[in-house]
Amino acid sequence: MHKKYSFKKSLKGLIPFIKPYKWQFIIAILMIFAFNISMVLAPTFEGMITTQLASDVAKSSSLTSVDISFGAIIKIVLSLVVIYIIKTVAQMISVVYLTNAIQQAMEDLRNALQNKIRKLPVRYFDNHHFGDVLSRITNDVDAISNALQQSFTQIVSGVLTVTLALTMMYMINPKMAIIGTMIIPLSLLVTKLVVGKSQKLFKNQQDALGELNSTVTEMYTGYNEILLYNQQVESVEKFKKINENLKENAFKAQFVSSTIAPLNALVTYLAIGAVAVVGTADVIAGTFLVGQLQAFIRYIWQINDPLSQISNLSSQIQSAFAALGRVIELLEEPEEVPEANPPKHLSEVAGNVDFEHVKFGYYEENLMKDLNVNVKSGQMVAIVGPTGAGKTTIINLLLRFYDVKGGSIKIDGVDIRDLPREEFRSMFGMVLQDTWLYSGTIYDNIRYGRLDARKDEIINAAKMANVHHFIRTLPDGYNSHINEEANNISQGEKQLLTIARAILKDPQILILDEATSSVDTRLEKMLQEAMQRVMKGRTSFVIAHRLSTIKSADLILVINNGDIVEQGTHEELLAKQGEYEKLYNSQFAHNS
C-alpha cells in the first residue's frame, strides 16, 4: 500500500539533491530577478512614450501641425532597447545555469535510486512488480525533471513579477492598485480549491501509470506463454481495462486542474474592467495620465500572466509531486539488515555449512520451525521434495537473501550474519533454473563470473560446461552477440552458458537450482560428467526434480512443509521406504 506524501514532505525529500547546486540556482534566480526588473520597467517607459505623444498633441494648436518631441522619444526608445537587451541576456544566463543544476540534481537522484535498489532486500522485489519499480526510476524521475525545468523559472519569475508589478502599481496610483491587488487572493483561493480536489487524482494517475507499465512488462516477458495458452484476447482485455483506468484517472486529474486558468482569467478581466472605468474617469478629471493608465493595465496583465502560467502548469506540477512522493517512498524503504560491526572474516574457506535450529517464515507464521543440517567441506548435498516444500527457501537463507528468524547458519563455524555480504557472497557460485544473460557477447556473459579472467580460462570453463563446441559452431564464435531478450539461443544453451560462468568463478560453495531442467537427456549426461569434476573438492548444494542426477550425492535432504523429514544417502533413504522412496518410485518405478 502506497504512502501519502504532502507537498511539504515531498519538497523536503528533494532538497538534499538540490542543495549541492545551490549556487547555480542562486545565480539563476539573480538572473531571473534582473529579467523581471527589466520586464516590469518596460511598461513604464512604454507609457512614457504615450504620455509624451499625448502631451505634444495637447500643446499643438491643431492635429495637422503637431510638434513631436523626437529627441525625448528617441531617448525613451533607446532606454527600452537597453532594457530589452538586459532582459534577453539575463533570461539566457538563467536558463543555462538552471538547466545545468537541475540535470545534475536528477543525475544524483537516479544514482541514489540505483544505490538504494542495490541495498534493498530481496523481499522488496518479491512484493513489488518490476514494472512499477521501473516506472519510479524512469517515468517518475522524468516527471520531476520536466516540472523543475519548465516550472521553476516560471514560479520564481512569477513571484518576482507579481511583487514588482504591484510595487509599480502602488507607486503610480494606490487607489487603483488595490483593485489590482484583489486578483492575487482571489486567484490563490481558486487555485487552492482546485488543487485540493485534483492532487489525489494525480496520485491515482501516477499509480495507474505504474500499474500499466507493470502489466506491459509482464506481458512481454511472458509473451510465449500467452501465445501457448491462447490468452491473447484475455491479455488484450486486461490491458484495455488497465488502460481505461489510466485514461479515466488522467482525464479527471487534467480536467479538474485545467479549470484553474479560465477561472483566474475571469478574475483578471473583471479587475481590468474595474481599472478601465476608474482610470478613464481619473484621466478625464486630469488626475491620471493616459500613459500611466496604459502602464497600469499592462501591469495587471503582468500579474495575470504568471498566475495563468502557473495555473497551466498545475497539472504538470501536481504530477511531479505525485511522482516525487513515489520516488521518496522507494528511497525510504527499509534496507537490508546492517552488517555486523566489526565484521568477522574468513581467511580461508573450507566450506563447512551448519544450519542450527533455524526458524523462518516469509510471513508471520514460521515455515521452518527447527531445521538442523551439518554439511562437511566438499560434500555434495541434494535437496528434494514436492513443490512448495521449502527447497529454494533453504538456498535463500544460505545466501542471506532472507535472514533467519531464529537459530543460525554458519560457514566454518562463523555465523553468516557476522560476515560482510560482499565477501560472504563471493564464496558462492550459483546456477538458477531461470537463466539470466545480458545483451552482449557470449564471451562477456561467461566473463561476468570473473571479470579479470583470461581468454584461455573462459574457453576452458566453456569446455568444462560442454558448451565450447556449440559456441564454435556460431558464425562469430565467442564474439557472437546475445540480444536483449536472450532469445536468439535455446534455453538449454543459455543454461550451459550460466554453468560456464559459475565454473569460471571457481567458488568454494556451488549452488545448482534445477540447473539441468532445461537440457535434454544427452546434454544432461555430458553436464553431469562435467559437474562431477567441478563439484569435486568443494561443497555443493543441488536442488533437482530429476532424482537421477543426485544418486551420487553425499547427503540427500528430503524437505516437506519447511522441515527436513529424511536425510541420508540414496541407498539409505530407499532402505527407509519413506518419503524419498515415494518420490523416487513416482519417477523411476516404471523403468525397473
Coordinates of C-alpha atoms in Angstrom, one line a residue:
M1 CA 0.0 0.0 0.0
H2 CA 1.4 3.4 -1.1
K3 CA 2.1 6.1 1.5
K4 CA 0.7 9.6 1.1
Y5 CA 3.2 12.4 0.9
S6 CA 2.3 16.1 1.4
F7 CA 3.8 18.9 -0.7
K8 CA 6.0 19.8 2.2
K9 CA 7.3 16.3 2.8
S10 CA 7.8 15.8 -0.9
L11 CA 9.9 19.0 -1.2
K12 CA 11.8 18.1 1.9
G13 CA 12.8 14.8 0.2
L14 CA 14.0 16.7 -2.9
I15 CA 16.1 19.3 -1.1
P16 CA 19.2 17.0 -0.5
F17 CA 19.6 16.6 -4.2
I18 CA 19.2 20.3 -4.9
K19 CA 21.4 21.6 -2.1
P20 CA 24.8 20.7 -3.7
Y21 CA 24.0 23.0 -6.6
K22 CA 22.5 25.9 -4.6
W23 CA 25.0 28.5 -6.1
Q24 CA 23.9 27.7 -9.6
F25 CA 20.3 28.1 -8.5
I26 CA 21.2 31.4 -6.8
I27 CA 22.9 32.7 -9.9
A28 CA 19.8 31.6 -12.0
I29 CA 17.5 33.3 -9.5
L30 CA 19.6 36.5 -9.7
M31 CA 19.3 36.5 -13.5
I32 CA 15.6 35.9 -13.2
F33 CA 15.4 38.8 -10.9
A34 CA 17.3 41.0 -13.5
F35 CA 15.0 39.7 -16.2
N36 CA 11.9 40.6 -14.2
I37 CA 13.1 44.1 -13.2
S38 CA 13.7 44.9 -16.9
M39 CA 10.3 43.4 -17.8
V40 CA 8.5 45.5 -15.1
L41 CA 10.3 48.7 -16.1
A42 CA 9.3 48.2 -19.8
P43 CA 5.6 49.2 -19.4
T44 CA 6.5 52.4 -17.6
F45 CA 8.9 53.5 -20.4
E46 CA 6.3 52.4 -23.0
G47 CA 3.7 54.5 -21.1
M48 CA 6.1 57.5 -21.2
I49 CA 6.1 57.4 -25.0
T50 CA 2.3 57.5 -25.0
T51 CA 2.3 60.3 -22.4
Q52 CA 4.9 62.3 -24.4
L53 CA 2.9 62.0 -27.6
A54 CA -0.4 62.9 -25.8
S55 CA 1.4 66.0 -24.3
D56 CA 2.7 67.0 -27.7
V57 CA -0.8 66.7 -29.2
A58 CA -2.2 68.8 -26.3
K59 CA 0.3 71.5 -26.8
S60 CA -0.4 71.8 -30.6
S61 CA -3.0 74.2 -31.9
S62 CA -4.3 71.5 -34.4
L63 CA -3.8 67.9 -35.2
T64 CA -2.2 68.7 -38.6
S65 CA 0.6 70.7 -37.0
V66 CA 1.7 68.5 -34.1
D67 CA 5.2 69.3 -32.9
I68 CA 6.5 65.9 -31.8
S69 CA 9.4 65.8 -29.4
F70 CA 11.5 63.2 -31.3
G71 CA 14.6 63.8 -29.1
A72 CA 12.8 62.8 -25.9
I73 CA 11.0 59.9 -27.6
I74 CA 14.3 58.5 -29.1
K75 CA 15.9 58.6 -25.6
I76 CA 13.0 56.6 -24.2
V77 CA 13.2 54.2 -27.1
L78 CA 17.0 53.7 -26.6
S79 CA 16.3 53.1 -22.9
L80 CA 13.7 50.5 -23.9
V81 CA 16.3 48.8 -26.2
V82 CA 18.8 48.6 -23.3
I83 CA 16.0 47.1 -21.1
Y84 CA 15.1 44.5 -23.7
I85 CA 18.8 43.5 -24.2
I86 CA 19.2 43.1 -20.4
K87 CA 16.0 41.1 -20.3
T88 CA 17.1 38.7 -23.1
V89 CA 20.7 38.2 -21.8
A90 CA 19.5 37.6 -18.2
Q91 CA 17.0 35.1 -19.4
M92 CA 19.6 33.1 -21.4
I93 CA 22.0 33.0 -18.5
S94 CA 19.3 31.9 -16.1
V95 CA 18.3 29.0 -18.5
V96 CA 21.9 27.8 -18.8
Y97 CA 22.6 27.7 -15.0
L98 CA 19.2 26.4 -14.1
T99 CA 19.3 23.6 -16.7
N100 CA 22.7 22.5 -15.6
A101 CA 21.7 22.5 -11.9
I102 CA 18.5 20.5 -12.5
Q103 CA 20.1 17.9 -14.7
Q104 CA 22.9 17.3 -12.2
A105 CA 20.4 17.0 -9.4
M106 CA 18.4 14.5 -11.4
E107 CA 21.5 12.5 -12.2
D108 CA 22.2 12.4 -8.4
L109 CA 18.6 11.3 -7.8
R110 CA 18.9 8.5 -10.3
N111 CA 22.2 7.4 -8.8
A112 CA 20.6 7.5 -5.3
L113 CA 17.7 5.3 -6.6
Q114 CA 20.2 2.8 -8.1
N115 CA 22.2 2.7 -4.9
K116 CA 19.0 2.2 -3.0
I117 CA 17.9 -0.7 -5.1
R118 CA 21.3 -2.3 -4.6
K119 CA 20.7 -2.2 -0.8
L120 CA 17.1 -3.3 -0.8
P121 CA 16.3 -6.8 0.5
V122 CA 15.1 -9.5 -1.9
R123 CA 11.8 -9.4 -0.1
Y124 CA 11.0 -5.9 -1.6
F125 CA 11.3 -7.3 -5.2
D126 CA 9.2 -10.3 -4.2
N127 CA 6.4 -8.0 -3.1
H128 CA 6.6 -5.3 -5.8
H129 CA 6.0 -5.6 -9.6
F130 CA 9.1 -5.0 -11.6
G131 CA 7.3 -2.6 -14.0
D132 CA 6.2 -0.4 -11.1
V133 CA 9.7 -0.2 -9.8
L134 CA 11.0 0.6 -13.3
S135 CA 8.3 3.3 -13.6
R136 CA 9.5 5.1 -10.5
I137 CA 13.1 5.2 -11.8
T138 CA 12.2 6.3 -15.3
N139 CA 8.7 7.9 -15.7
D140 CA 8.6 9.5 -12.2
V141 CA 12.1 10.9 -12.3
D142 CA 11.3 12.3 -15.8
A143 CA 8.1 13.9 -14.4
I144 CA 10.2 15.6 -11.6
S145 CA 12.9 16.7 -14.1
N146 CA 10.4 18.2 -16.6
A147 CA 8.5 20.0 -13.8
L148 CA 11.6 21.6 -12.4
Q149 CA 12.9 22.5 -15.8
Q150 CA 9.7 24.1 -17.0
S151 CA 8.1 25.3 -13.8
F152 CA 10.9 26.5 -11.6
T153 CA 11.7 29.6 -13.7
Q154 CA 8.1 30.4 -14.1
I155 CA 7.3 30.1 -10.4
V156 CA 10.3 32.2 -9.3
S157 CA 9.7 34.7 -12.2
G158 CA 6.0 34.8 -11.4
V159 CA 6.6 35.7 -7.7
L160 CA 9.1 38.4 -8.6
T161 CA 6.9 39.7 -11.4
V162 CA 3.8 40.0 -9.2
T163 CA 5.8 41.6 -6.4
L164 CA 7.5 44.2 -8.7
A165 CA 4.3 44.9 -10.7
L166 CA 2.4 45.5 -7.5
T167 CA 5.1 47.9 -6.3
M168 CA 4.9 49.9 -9.6
M169 CA 1.1 49.9 -9.4
Y170 CA 1.2 51.4 -5.9
M171 CA 3.8 53.9 -6.9
I172 CA 1.5 55.0 -9.8
N173 CA -1.9 55.0 -8.1
P174 CA -2.5 53.4 -4.7
K175 CA -6.3 53.6 -5.1
M176 CA -6.4 51.6 -8.3
A177 CA -3.6 49.3 -7.1
I178 CA -6.0 48.0 -4.5
I179 CA -8.2 46.7 -7.4
G180 CA -5.2 45.0 -9.0
T181 CA -4.2 43.5 -5.7
M182 CA -7.5 41.7 -5.3
I183 CA -6.5 39.5 -8.3
I184 CA -4.0 37.7 -6.1
P185 CA -6.1 36.4 -3.2
L186 CA -8.9 35.5 -5.5
S187 CA -6.6 33.6 -7.8
L188 CA -4.9 31.9 -4.9
L189 CA -8.3 30.9 -3.5
V190 CA -9.3 29.4 -6.8
T191 CA -6.0 27.6 -7.2
K192 CA -6.2 26.2 -3.6
L193 CA -9.7 24.9 -4.1
V194 CA -8.9 23.2 -7.4
V195 CA -5.6 21.8 -6.3
G196 CA -7.2 20.4 -3.2
K197 CA -9.5 18.4 -5.4
S198 CA -7.0 17.4 -8.1
Q199 CA -4.0 16.3 -6.1
K200 CA -5.5 13.0 -5.1
L201 CA -6.5 12.5 -8.7
F202 CA -2.9 13.0 -9.9
K203 CA -1.7 10.5 -7.3
N204 CA -4.2 8.0 -8.8
Q205 CA -2.9 8.8 -12.2
Q206 CA 0.7 8.1 -11.4
D207 CA -0.3 4.8 -9.7
A208 CA -2.3 3.8 -12.7
L209 CA 0.6 4.6 -14.9
G210 CA 2.9 2.4 -12.7
E211 CA 0.3 -0.4 -13.0
L212 CA 0.2 -0.1 -16.8
N213 CA 4.0 -0.3 -17.0
S214 CA 4.0 -3.4 -14.8
T215 CA 1.3 -5.1 -16.9
V216 CA 3.1 -4.3 -20.2
T217 CA 6.4 -5.7 -18.8
E218 CA 4.7 -8.8 -17.5
M219 CA 3.0 -9.4 -20.9
Y220 CA 6.1 -9.0 -23.0
T221 CA 8.3 -11.2 -20.7
G222 CA 5.6 -13.9 -20.8
Y223 CA 4.8 -13.4 -24.5
N224 CA 5.5 -17.1 -25.4
E225 CA 3.3 -18.4 -22.7
I226 CA 0.5 -16.0 -23.7
L227 CA 0.6 -17.5 -27.2
L228 CA 1.0 -21.1 -26.0
Y229 CA -2.2 -20.9 -23.8
N230 CA -4.1 -18.8 -26.4
Q231 CA -4.5 -15.9 -23.9
Q232 CA -4.1 -13.2 -26.5
V233 CA -7.7 -12.0 -26.2
E234 CA -7.6 -12.1 -22.4
S235 CA -4.3 -10.2 -22.3
V236 CA -5.7 -7.5 -24.6
E237 CA -8.8 -7.2 -22.5
K238 CA -6.7 -7.0 -19.3
F239 CA -4.6 -4.3 -20.9
K240 CA -7.7 -2.4 -22.1
K241 CA -9.1 -2.4 -18.6
I242 CA -6.0 -1.1 -17.0
N243 CA -5.5 1.4 -19.9
E244 CA -9.1 2.6 -19.4
N245 CA -8.4 3.1 -15.7
L246 CA -5.4 5.2 -16.6
K247 CA -7.5 7.2 -19.1
E248 CA -10.2 7.9 -16.5
N249 CA -7.8 8.9 -13.8
A250 CA -5.8 11.1 -16.2
F251 CA -9.0 12.7 -17.6
K252 CA -10.3 13.6 -14.1
A253 CA -6.9 15.0 -13.0
Q254 CA -6.3 17.0 -16.1
F255 CA -9.9 18.3 -16.3
V256 CA -10.1 19.4 -12.7
S257 CA -6.7 21.1 -12.9
S258 CA -7.4 22.8 -16.2
T259 CA -10.3 24.8 -14.7
I260 CA -7.7 27.0 -12.8
A261 CA -6.7 29.0 -15.9
P262 CA -10.2 30.1 -17.1
L263 CA -11.3 30.9 -13.6
N264 CA -8.2 33.1 -13.0
A265 CA -8.7 34.7 -16.4
L266 CA -12.3 35.7 -15.3
V267 CA -10.9 37.3 -12.2
T268 CA -8.4 39.3 -14.3
Y269 CA -10.9 40.5 -16.8
L270 CA -13.1 41.8 -14.0
A271 CA -10.2 43.6 -12.5
I272 CA -9.2 45.2 -15.9
G273 CA -12.8 46.3 -16.4
A274 CA -12.8 48.0 -13.0
V275 CA -9.4 49.7 -13.6
A276 CA -10.5 50.9 -17.1
V277 CA -13.6 52.5 -15.7
V278 CA -11.9 54.2 -12.7
G279 CA -8.8 55.1 -14.6
T280 CA -10.6 56.7 -17.5
A281 CA -12.6 58.8 -15.1
D282 CA -9.4 60.0 -13.5
V283 CA -7.8 60.7 -16.9
I284 CA -10.8 62.8 -17.8
A285 CA -10.6 64.6 -14.4
G286 CA -6.9 65.3 -15.1
T287 CA -5.6 63.4 -12.0
F288 CA -4.2 60.5 -14.0
L289 CA -2.0 60.4 -17.1
V290 CA -3.1 58.3 -20.1
G291 CA 0.3 56.7 -20.3
Q292 CA 0.0 55.7 -16.6
L293 CA -3.4 54.1 -17.4
Q294 CA -1.7 52.2 -20.2
A295 CA 1.1 51.1 -18.0
F296 CA -1.3 50.2 -15.2
I297 CA -3.3 47.8 -17.5
R298 CA -0.1 46.3 -18.6
Y299 CA 0.9 45.6 -15.0
I300 CA -2.4 43.9 -14.4
W301 CA -1.6 41.6 -17.3
Q302 CA 1.8 41.1 -15.9
I303 CA 0.2 39.9 -12.7
N304 CA -2.2 37.7 -14.6
D305 CA 0.4 36.2 -16.9
P306 CA 2.5 34.3 -14.2
L307 CA -0.7 33.3 -12.4
S308 CA -2.1 31.9 -15.6
Q309 CA 1.2 30.2 -16.5
I310 CA 1.4 28.6 -13.1
S311 CA -2.2 27.6 -13.4
N312 CA -1.5 26.0 -16.8
L313 CA 1.5 24.1 -15.3
S314 CA -0.6 23.0 -12.3
S315 CA -1.3 19.6 -13.8
Q316 CA 2.4 19.1 -14.5
I317 CA 3.4 20.3 -11.1
Q318 CA 0.9 18.1 -9.4
S319 CA 2.0 15.1 -11.4
A320 CA 5.6 15.8 -10.4
F321 CA 4.6 16.0 -6.7
A322 CA 2.8 12.7 -7.0
A323 CA 5.8 11.2 -8.8
L324 CA 8.2 12.7 -6.2
G325 CA 6.1 11.0 -3.5
R326 CA 6.5 7.6 -5.1
V327 CA 10.3 8.2 -5.5
I328 CA 10.7 9.2 -1.9
E329 CA 8.7 6.2 -0.9
L330 CA 11.2 4.0 -2.6
L331 CA 14.2 5.9 -1.1
E332 CA 12.7 5.5 2.4
E333 CA 12.2 1.7 2.1
P334 CA 14.0 -0.3 4.8
E335 CA 17.3 -1.6 3.6
E336 CA 19.0 -4.9 4.2
V337 CA 19.9 -5.6 7.9
P338 CA 23.1 -3.7 8.6
E339 CA 26.3 -5.7 8.6
A340 CA 27.9 -6.7 11.9
N341 CA 30.3 -4.1 13.3
P342 CA 33.1 -5.0 13.5
P343 CA 32.5 -7.8 10.9
K344 CA 34.3 -11.1 11.0
H345 CA 36.4 -12.5 8.2
L346 CA 37.4 -15.9 6.9
S347 CA 41.0 -16.1 5.7
E348 CA 40.4 -19.5 4.1
V349 CA 37.0 -21.0 3.3
A350 CA 36.8 -24.8 3.8
G351 CA 33.1 -25.0 3.1
N352 CA 31.6 -26.5 6.2
V353 CA 28.0 -25.4 6.5
D354 CA 25.8 -25.8 9.5
F355 CA 22.1 -25.0 9.9
E356 CA 21.4 -24.8 13.7
H357 CA 17.8 -24.7 14.9
V358 CA 16.8 -22.5 12.0
K359 CA 13.4 -20.8 12.2
F360 CA 12.0 -18.9 9.3
G361 CA 8.8 -17.8 7.6
Y362 CA 8.1 -15.3 4.8
Y363 CA 5.1 -14.1 6.8
E364 CA 4.2 -14.1 10.5
E365 CA 3.9 -17.8 10.7
N366 CA 7.2 -19.8 10.5
L367 CA 7.6 -22.2 7.6
M368 CA 10.7 -23.7 9.2
K369 CA 10.4 -24.4 12.9
D370 CA 13.6 -26.2 13.8
L371 CA 15.9 -27.1 10.9
N372 CA 19.2 -28.7 11.6
V373 CA 21.8 -29.8 9.0
N374 CA 25.5 -30.3 9.2
V375 CA 27.3 -30.3 5.8
K376 CA 31.0 -31.1 5.7
S377 CA 33.5 -29.5 3.4
G378 CA 33.5 -31.0 -0.1
Q379 CA 30.2 -32.8 0.3
M380 CA 27.5 -32.8 -2.4
V381 CA 24.1 -32.1 -0.8
A382 CA 20.9 -32.8 -2.7
I383 CA 17.7 -31.1 -1.7
V384 CA 14.5 -32.8 -2.9
G385 CA 10.8 -32.5 -2.1
P386 CA 7.4 -31.6 -3.5
T387 CA 6.7 -28.2 -5.0
G388 CA 6.4 -25.5 -2.3
A389 CA 8.1 -27.7 0.3
G390 CA 10.9 -25.1 1.0
K391 CA 13.8 -26.2 -1.1
T392 CA 14.5 -22.8 -2.6
T393 CA 13.9 -21.2 0.8
I394 CA 17.0 -23.0 2.2
I395 CA 19.1 -21.5 -0.6
N396 CA 17.6 -18.0 0.0
L397 CA 18.6 -18.3 3.7
L398 CA 22.0 -19.7 2.8
L399 CA 22.7 -16.7 0.5
R400 CA 21.2 -14.3 3.0
F401 CA 18.6 -13.1 0.6
Y402 CA 16.4 -13.5 3.7
D403 CA 17.6 -13.6 7.3
V404 CA 16.6 -16.4 9.7
K405 CA 14.1 -15.5 12.4
G406 CA 15.7 -17.9 14.9
G407 CA 18.8 -20.1 15.2
S408 CA 21.8 -19.5 12.9
I409 CA 23.5 -20.6 9.7
K410 CA 27.3 -20.9 10.0
I411 CA 30.1 -21.3 7.5
D412 CA 33.3 -22.8 9.0
G413 CA 31.8 -22.0 12.5
V414 CA 31.1 -18.3 11.7
D415 CA 27.6 -17.0 11.7
I416 CA 26.9 -15.7 8.1
R417 CA 25.3 -12.6 9.7
D418 CA 28.7 -11.6 11.1
L419 CA 30.4 -11.7 7.6
P420 CA 30.4 -8.8 5.2
R421 CA 27.8 -9.5 2.5
E422 CA 30.1 -8.8 -0.5
E423 CA 32.9 -11.1 0.9
F424 CA 30.4 -13.7 2.0
R425 CA 28.6 -14.0 -1.3
S426 CA 31.8 -14.1 -3.2
M427 CA 32.2 -17.6 -1.8
F428 CA 29.3 -18.8 -3.8
G429 CA 28.6 -19.8 -7.4
M430 CA 25.0 -20.3 -8.5
V431 CA 23.2 -21.6 -11.5
L432 CA 19.4 -20.9 -11.4
Q433 CA 16.5 -22.5 -13.0
D434 CA 15.6 -19.2 -14.6
T435 CA 18.7 -18.2 -16.6
W436 CA 20.0 -14.7 -16.8
L437 CA 22.1 -13.4 -19.6
Y438 CA 22.5 -9.8 -20.6
S439 CA 22.8 -8.1 -24.0
G440 CA 26.4 -8.6 -25.1
T441 CA 28.8 -11.2 -26.5
I442 CA 28.9 -14.8 -25.3
Y443 CA 32.5 -14.1 -24.2
D444 CA 31.4 -11.2 -21.9
N445 CA 28.5 -13.2 -20.5
I446 CA 30.8 -16.0 -19.4
R447 CA 33.4 -13.5 -18.2
Y448 CA 30.7 -12.0 -15.9
G449 CA 31.6 -14.7 -13.4
R450 CA 35.1 -13.3 -13.0
L451 CA 35.9 -10.1 -14.8
D452 CA 39.7 -10.5 -14.6
A453 CA 39.7 -13.9 -16.2
R454 CA 42.0 -14.6 -19.2
K455 CA 40.6 -15.8 -22.5
D456 CA 42.0 -19.3 -22.1
E457 CA 40.3 -19.6 -18.7
I458 CA 37.0 -18.6 -20.3
I459 CA 37.4 -21.1 -23.0
N460 CA 38.3 -23.8 -20.5
A461 CA 35.2 -23.0 -18.4
A462 CA 33.1 -23.4 -21.6
K463 CA 34.7 -26.7 -22.3
M464 CA 34.0 -28.0 -18.8
A465 CA 30.4 -26.9 -19.2
N466 CA 30.2 -28.7 -22.6
V467 CA 29.2 -25.6 -24.4
H468 CA 32.5 -24.9 -26.2
H469 CA 31.5 -27.0 -29.2
F470 CA 28.2 -25.1 -29.6
I471 CA 30.0 -21.8 -29.4
R472 CA 32.5 -22.8 -32.1
T473 CA 29.6 -23.6 -34.5
L474 CA 28.3 -20.0 -34.3
P475 CA 29.5 -17.6 -37.1
D476 CA 31.3 -15.3 -34.7
G477 CA 32.2 -17.8 -32.1
Y478 CA 32.7 -16.3 -28.6
N479 CA 32.1 -12.9 -30.1
S480 CA 28.5 -13.8 -31.1
H481 CA 26.0 -11.3 -29.7
I482 CA 23.2 -12.3 -27.4
N483 CA 20.2 -9.9 -27.9
E484 CA 18.4 -8.1 -25.1
E485 CA 15.9 -10.9 -24.5
A486 CA 18.5 -13.6 -25.0
N487 CA 16.0 -15.4 -27.3
N488 CA 18.4 -16.0 -30.2
I489 CA 19.8 -19.1 -28.4
S490 CA 18.0 -22.0 -26.9
Q491 CA 17.0 -22.4 -23.3
G492 CA 19.4 -25.3 -22.8
E493 CA 22.3 -23.4 -24.4
K494 CA 21.6 -20.4 -22.0
Q495 CA 21.7 -22.9 -19.1
L496 CA 25.1 -24.2 -20.2
L497 CA 26.5 -20.7 -20.5
T498 CA 25.4 -19.8 -17.0
I499 CA 27.0 -23.0 -15.8
A500 CA 30.2 -22.0 -17.6
R501 CA 30.0 -18.6 -15.8
A502 CA 29.8 -20.4 -12.4
I503 CA 32.7 -22.6 -13.3
L504 CA 34.8 -19.6 -14.2
K505 CA 34.2 -18.0 -10.8
D506 CA 35.7 -21.1 -9.1
P507 CA 33.6 -20.7 -5.9
Q508 CA 34.2 -22.5 -2.7
I509 CA 30.4 -23.4 -2.5
L510 CA 28.3 -24.2 -5.5
I511 CA 24.5 -24.0 -5.7
L512 CA 22.6 -25.6 -8.6
D513 CA 18.9 -24.8 -8.5
E514 CA 17.2 -27.0 -11.1
A515 CA 20.3 -26.5 -13.2
T516 CA 19.7 -29.4 -15.6
S517 CA 15.9 -28.8 -16.0
S518 CA 16.3 -27.2 -19.4
V519 CA 18.7 -29.6 -21.2
D520 CA 17.9 -32.8 -23.0
T521 CA 19.0 -36.3 -21.8
R522 CA 22.2 -36.4 -23.9
L523 CA 23.3 -32.9 -22.7
E524 CA 22.3 -33.8 -19.2
K525 CA 24.6 -36.8 -19.1
M526 CA 27.5 -34.7 -20.5
L527 CA 26.7 -32.0 -18.0
Q528 CA 26.7 -34.4 -15.1
E529 CA 30.1 -35.6 -16.0
A530 CA 31.4 -32.0 -16.2
M531 CA 29.7 -31.1 -12.9
Q532 CA 31.2 -34.0 -11.1
R533 CA 34.6 -32.6 -12.0
V534 CA 33.5 -29.1 -11.0
M535 CA 32.0 -30.1 -7.6
K536 CA 35.0 -32.3 -6.7
G537 CA 36.7 -30.8 -3.6
R538 CA 34.1 -28.2 -2.9
T539 CA 30.8 -28.0 -1.1
S540 CA 27.8 -28.1 -3.4
F541 CA 24.0 -27.9 -2.9
V542 CA 21.8 -29.3 -5.7
I543 CA 18.1 -28.8 -6.0
A544 CA 16.6 -31.2 -8.5
H545 CA 13.4 -32.7 -9.6
R546 CA 15.2 -35.3 -11.7
L547 CA 16.3 -37.7 -8.9
S548 CA 18.6 -39.4 -11.5
T549 CA 21.0 -36.5 -11.1
I550 CA 21.6 -36.9 -7.4
K551 CA 22.1 -40.6 -6.8
S552 CA 25.8 -39.9 -6.1
A553 CA 25.1 -37.2 -3.6
D554 CA 26.9 -37.5 -0.2
L555 CA 23.8 -36.3 1.6
I556 CA 20.2 -36.0 0.4
L557 CA 17.8 -33.8 2.3
V558 CA 14.1 -34.6 1.9
I559 CA 12.1 -31.4 2.6
N560 CA 8.4 -31.1 3.3
N561 CA 6.5 -28.2 4.8
G562 CA 9.7 -26.4 5.5
D563 CA 11.4 -29.1 7.6
I564 CA 13.7 -32.0 6.9
V565 CA 11.7 -35.2 7.1
E566 CA 14.5 -37.5 6.0
Q567 CA 18.2 -37.3 5.3
G568 CA 20.9 -39.7 4.2
T569 CA 22.4 -41.2 1.0
H570 CA 20.4 -42.5 -1.9
E571 CA 20.7 -46.1 -0.7
E572 CA 19.9 -45.3 2.9
L573 CA 16.8 -43.4 2.0
L574 CA 15.5 -46.1 -0.3
A575 CA 16.0 -48.6 2.5
K576 CA 13.9 -46.5 4.9
Q577 CA 10.9 -46.8 2.5
G578 CA 9.7 -43.3 3.4
E579 CA 9.1 -40.1 1.5
Y580 CA 12.2 -40.3 -0.7
E581 CA 11.2 -43.8 -1.9
K582 CA 7.8 -42.5 -2.8
L583 CA 9.4 -39.6 -4.8
Y584 CA 11.8 -42.0 -6.4
N585 CA 9.3 -44.6 -7.4
S586 CA 7.0 -41.9 -8.8
Q587 CA 9.7 -41.2 -11.4
F588 CA 11.5 -44.4 -11.9
A589 CA 9.3 -47.4 -10.9
H590 CA 8.1 -47.8 -14.5
N591 CA 11.7 -48.2 -15.7
S592 CA 12.6 -51.0 -13.3

